[in-house]
């Protein structure tokens, strides 16, 4: 089945709306994947329309009358209203549809201009309205029933605003009488929730026209002229040129450039006037006209343009000289995109001369490897040769790299193999159209393709060896994904193994390319077909082991029954009655799938034909695990054949439970609150912003009470996860029975921000009724406040996420909370910044109960807490800020001082050999994770000393602490053999220019390992987003010295270079992970059997530089033992 044949596909339901804008300002770390750096040389795309003006274009077709916005159309829709939808299907105007804005409140000038052409617009929009609970008005998602509240769009940012001079930025403050400002630093952060939602807007007058079509008879050329005019009125930021055929007076020889490529925004009127003046006569010299186009693209002497200039003159702007005529080559840059769009209604006629001249083009014969055009059909023989020539041979050798011209072809009322081949051989696409709507859709499809911007890894999951908990199993589970400019990003989970200190594939061969730090192209994963699938995200892996849709176990939490396998929680066609259309984000509009079709698609049927193949049986599709780290849990089996389940989450909204041996999915779970996103993933529209689902880490909780490596008896297995940018909720599932998951709880307390903070499970004795028998609690940071997507430090306290929460593991009940508000159990006025990081929880006394916590926040603060077990919530914890290393504490912080902590403190006990004194080292690096391309901060890596190693502090002692500041720390960059005085509070290392720390550090064997990231331009291809460079640092815990053998003689000028080693991988590298592989011989016991430890950053592994037979210690963070 092909997508064009389905009436439920978005692009067939109405217009595929295109928004042409500049590079997106992405408000999270995906900007590294989607945004071209400012160092790139990006130009507007060049589009040369080659329009058939042959006599056959006078043929009359029955079609609907083209839309004319100047005419009022009667119907059910208000002509002074703008209707909206979150999916690009045409709304129905009836009493039930309250998704509209009065035209006077719709201030998006960019949309209004575009809707004057085609009646619709697609773009990111926001509405200044109260939230649904009645809070102060602020810019947020559009909501049904809010018909007079102002709506603005991102494309207007800095340009229009509400029309008041100078007020051109949507203000980020709430409760304003005028929600616009002239201060760009006070603008909302576009791209962060809720300012990342793409909407389809429709003029009510257009909807009336569409719902009450008038059939007319029009000449084909008039249809083409009307549609091209409408489309060109609706787009911007492109260069457009026009070619036509000469006709009979020109001897039916080729065609001229009647409008040189020029900026559409400044030259729109003249371009539209030329289109309106086109008339039809003569033959169809397709190849000859394409030959003339090739001469123009290359800036060569004109052929037909000079020979027939007396009939239809060439645009003088297209010429460099007139006698003789030589074309002025269009402005082509190393990063520009160049396109032909050929529209014709017939086969080549009077089209034989190109075969004489085409082979004479520069590099034609050497580049294509032939001396003449291919084929035996004389008419139009060279058309596909010429499009191949333009699409594969550099048209401008003066630029670095290769510049090509891609050709798209449109068969208007004709299906032609030569048109299809001519497009595809150049890298373009072939389309069919025969009337106003289909031609409009095709041209908008093409424009969307032209303006679209086209392998990353999370940290690997390695199961702890349940039979020897100081070791890891040798199986490695990797999550991979591929970014794209659409809602759905493909993802997968692949299995490899450790052997002899390296990652190997199914054939025992090295799976990692040392030159890239990523999987090798030739690697064969364990769950594949036996063919190489290493660097192809969608090949092999768990995505291709998904069960058949009819037998797949897919659940949601659809009511009070916590047993997810209960009938009411099943996402099955037979249970469709338990869901509404709105549950799936559907409205029942034309072109949408039915509930049954949506459910079948969610189960894996290829209803939407995402892979465009003849089968709709399965789609073998998984979403991206962008930030989510999977968890691999051993349920039993033997050490030789463990029973492992891998839990992996994706931004499509699925939690997958995968058999660790076969890769087959056991079941999957979509939280009810994410079901509403599913329609967006179904239609998979273009999107400049990432769409999020389950993006938090999967945190396993395994209670193997007798430590026998088997989950049985009173043992239990839970998994916890947040949504990160996908929402504010924290989830806990009981997966003790790996085939029968239960929902323990899902909570989102009022103080929660986006649930970034990975939960920590520990034991705390709280004097409170109802605490579970294990005294097991969940400690979690308040989360992330998107206000920090703006680079300036907020002038007011964060509205959400500024706290720490302690929940009952079994019930999710909040037991204790720290925050700045009066309702907190521990009220700390300094806790005004959100905490998206994992809380470091430790057991200092070794009694099995947590008694210390450390945290870091978005203001650059470090906090410490002491837990007094056995006390009530009001007296349970004392704590406070112990260090201010960023904007907090400064009266007017600069951007350079606005250091944020997206990482958790790395807590370890170190020894200062000079002082012969132990201290707790709090190691942490700063970096603006939400904008990794931003280089405005002066980022540093810190090691702050907490001298109170085992002693607890009272609240009075915390209140009297002298807070450590940046100035209190000893600078060690450019230094070596630094000696800290007893009064020194620690050290700091100023990162090299543009480097920042975007992942946690790890202290091992008195050495601190961390990664510095630099968002340097992509020197290999400056037209593509740079993945940046990563540098591994290894420094001494006590003074930041490089860990090298020649330390005694090392010159300080060389110290910084010795501290770091560049990694091969690009992208934001994850934190270092230290692994202790199991012996190759499972029967071998004793210290001599244990392989040496391995450290990995992603899949780039290295010897950490020490031998170690690990032993279990009492200081633990994870688990409840």
GROMACS .gro file of N, CA and C in nm, residues 268-316:
model
  147
  268UNK      N    1   0.866   3.962  -0.501
  268UNK     CA    2   0.747   3.879  -0.516
  268UNK      C    3   0.653   3.932  -0.624
  269UNK      N    4   0.633   4.063  -0.626
  269UNK     CA    5   0.535   4.120  -0.720
  269UNK      C    6   0.576   4.094  -0.864
  270UNK      N    7   0.702   4.114  -0.897
  270UNK     CA    8   0.745   4.094  -1.036
  270UNK      C    9   0.744   3.946  -1.073
  271UNK      N   10   0.777   3.857  -0.979
  271UNK     CA   11   0.773   3.714  -1.006
  271UNK      C   12   0.630   3.670  -1.035
  272UNK      N   13   0.535   3.717  -0.953
  272UNK     CA   14   0.396   3.679  -0.973
  272UNK      C   15   0.341   3.738  -1.103
  273UNK      N   16   0.386   3.858  -1.140
  273UNK     CA   17   0.341   3.919  -1.265
  273UNK      C   18   0.389   3.838  -1.385
  274UNK      N   19   0.511   3.788  -1.379
  274UNK     CA   20   0.563   3.707  -1.489
  274UNK      C   21   0.486   3.576  -1.500
  275UNK      N   22   0.455   3.515  -1.388
  275UNK     CA   23   0.375   3.391  -1.391
  275UNK      C   24   0.239   3.419  -1.452
  276UNK      N   25   0.178   3.531  -1.414
  276UNK     CA   26   0.045   3.564  -1.465
  276UNK      C   27   0.046   3.588  -1.616
  277UNK      N   28   0.160   3.628  -1.672
  277UNK     CA   29   0.169   3.661  -1.815
  277UNK      C   30   0.193   3.539  -1.904
  278UNK      N   31   0.214   3.422  -1.847
  278UNK     CA   32   0.244   3.304  -1.928
  278UNK      C   33   0.128   3.269  -2.019
  279UNK      N   34   0.161   3.231  -2.143
  279UNK     CA   35   0.061   3.179  -2.236
  279UNK      C   36   0.111   3.048  -2.294
  280UNK      N   37   0.020   2.977  -2.363
  280UNK     CA   38   0.052   2.842  -2.407
  280UNK      C   39   0.052   2.834  -2.559
  281UNK      N   40   0.159   2.775  -2.614
  281UNK     CA   41   0.160   2.735  -2.755
  281UNK      C   42   0.285   2.652  -2.779
  282UNK      N   43   0.287   2.578  -2.889
  282UNK     CA   44   0.404   2.505  -2.930
  282UNK      C   45   0.418   2.367  -2.869
  283UNK      N   46   0.541   2.313  -2.881
  283UNK     CA   47   0.571   2.175  -2.843
  283UNK      C   48   0.625   2.168  -2.701
  284UNK      N   49   0.687   2.051  -2.669
  284UNK     CA   50   0.731   2.022  -2.531
  284UNK      C   51   0.878   1.981  -2.530
  285UNK      N   52   0.970   2.075  -2.548
  285UNK     CA   53   1.113   2.042  -2.554
  285UNK      C   54   1.176   2.030  -2.414
  286UNK      N   55   1.143   1.925  -2.344
  286UNK     CA   56   1.185   1.910  -2.204
  286UNK      C   57   1.337   1.904  -2.191
  287UNK      N   58   1.401   1.817  -2.269
  287UNK     CA   59   1.546   1.800  -2.256
  287UNK      C   60   1.621   1.925  -2.301
  288UNK      N   61   1.574   1.987  -2.408
  288UNK     CA   62   1.642   2.107  -2.457
  288UNK      C   63   1.634   2.220  -2.353
  289UNK      N   64   1.521   2.232  -2.287
  289UNK     CA   65   1.507   2.336  -2.185
  289UNK      C   66   1.591   2.302  -2.062
  290UNK      N   67   1.600   2.172  -2.027
  290UNK     CA   68   1.686   2.133  -1.915
  290UNK      C   69   1.832   2.160  -1.947
  291UNK      N   70   1.870   2.145  -2.075
  291UNK     CA   71   2.007   2.178  -2.117
  291UNK      C   72   2.033   2.326  -2.097
  292UNK      N   73   1.936   2.410  -2.133
  292UNK     CA   74   1.952   2.554  -2.112
  292UNK      C   75   1.961   2.585  -1.962
  293UNK      N   76   1.884   2.513  -1.880
  293UNK     CA   77   1.894   2.531  -1.735
  293UNK      C   78   2.032   2.496  -1.684
  294UNK      N   79   2.092   2.389  -1.740
  294UNK     CA   80   2.228   2.351  -1.699
  294UNK      C   81   2.328   2.461  -1.732
  295UNK      N   82   2.311   2.524  -1.849
  295UNK     CA   83   2.400   2.634  -1.885
  295UNK      C   84   2.384   2.750  -1.787
  296UNK      N   85   2.261   2.777  -1.749
  296UNK     CA   86   2.236   2.886  -1.653
  296UNK      C   87   2.296   2.854  -1.516
  297UNK      N   88   2.274   2.735  -1.465
  297UNK     CA   89   2.327   2.699  -1.333
  297UNK      C   90   2.479   2.709  -1.330
  298UNK      N   91   2.544   2.682  -1.442
  298UNK     CA   92   2.690   2.683  -1.445
  298UNK      C   93   2.749   2.818  -1.489
  299UNK      N   94   2.664   2.912  -1.531
  299UNK     CA   95   2.716   3.041  -1.577
  299UNK      C   96   2.790   3.031  -1.709
  300UNK      N   97   2.739   2.948  -1.800
  300UNK     CA   98   2.802   2.926  -1.930
  300UNK      C   99   2.733   3.008  -2.038
  301UNK      N  100   2.790   3.017  -2.159
  301UNK     CA  101   2.725   3.089  -2.270
  301UNK      C  102   2.587   3.031  -2.298
  302UNK      N  103   2.492   3.121  -2.320
  302UNK     CA  104   2.355   3.079  -2.351
  302UNK      C  105   2.351   3.014  -2.489
  303UNK      N  106   2.258   2.921  -2.507
  303UNK     CA  107   2.240   2.857  -2.638
  303UNK      C  108   2.107   2.905  -2.697
  304UNK      N  109   1.997   2.842  -2.656
  304UNK     CA  110   1.868   2.887  -2.707
  304UNK      C  111   1.836   3.028  -2.656
  305UNK      N  112   1.887   3.062  -2.536
  305UNK     CA  113   1.861   3.194  -2.483
  305UNK      C  114   1.908   3.304  -2.574
  306UNK      N  115   2.016   3.280  -2.648
  306UNK     CA  116   2.063   3.379  -2.744
  306UNK      C  117   2.001   3.356  -2.881
  307UNK      N  118   1.991   3.230  -2.920
  307UNK     CA  119   1.940   3.196  -3.054
  307UNK      C  120   1.797   3.246  -3.073
  308UNK      N  121   1.713   3.240  -2.970
  308UNK     CA  122   1.573   3.278  -2.983
  308UNK      C  123   1.538   3.401  -2.898
  309UNK      N  124   1.638   3.481  -2.868
  309UNK     CA  125   1.615   3.595  -2.779
  309UNK      C  126   1.518   3.697  -2.838
  310UNK      N  127   1.507   3.698  -2.972
  310UNK     CA  128   1.417   3.794  -3.034
  310UNK      C  129   1.270   3.756  -3.016
  311UNK      N  130   1.246   3.629  -2.985
  311UNK     CA  131   1.108   3.582  -2.967
  311UNK      C  132   1.062   3.609  -2.824
  312UNK      N  133   1.130   3.550  -2.728
  312UNK     CA  134   1.103   3.574  -2.585
  312UNK      C  135   1.238   3.605  -2.520
  313UNK      N  136   1.260   3.727  -2.483
  313UNK     CA  137   1.393   3.764  -2.434
  313UNK      C  138   1.426   3.700  -2.299
  314UNK      N  139   1.553   3.671  -2.283
  314UNK     CA  140   1.604   3.627  -2.154
  314UNK      C  141   1.607   3.745  -2.059
  315UNK      N  142   1.575   3.718  -1.934
  315UNK     CA  143   1.583   3.823  -1.831
  315UNK      C  144   1.726   3.877  -1.826
  316UNK      N  145   1.745   4.007  -1.850
  316UNK     CA  146   1.882   4.061  -1.846
  316UNK      C  147   1.953   4.033  -1.715
   0.00000   0.00000   0.00000
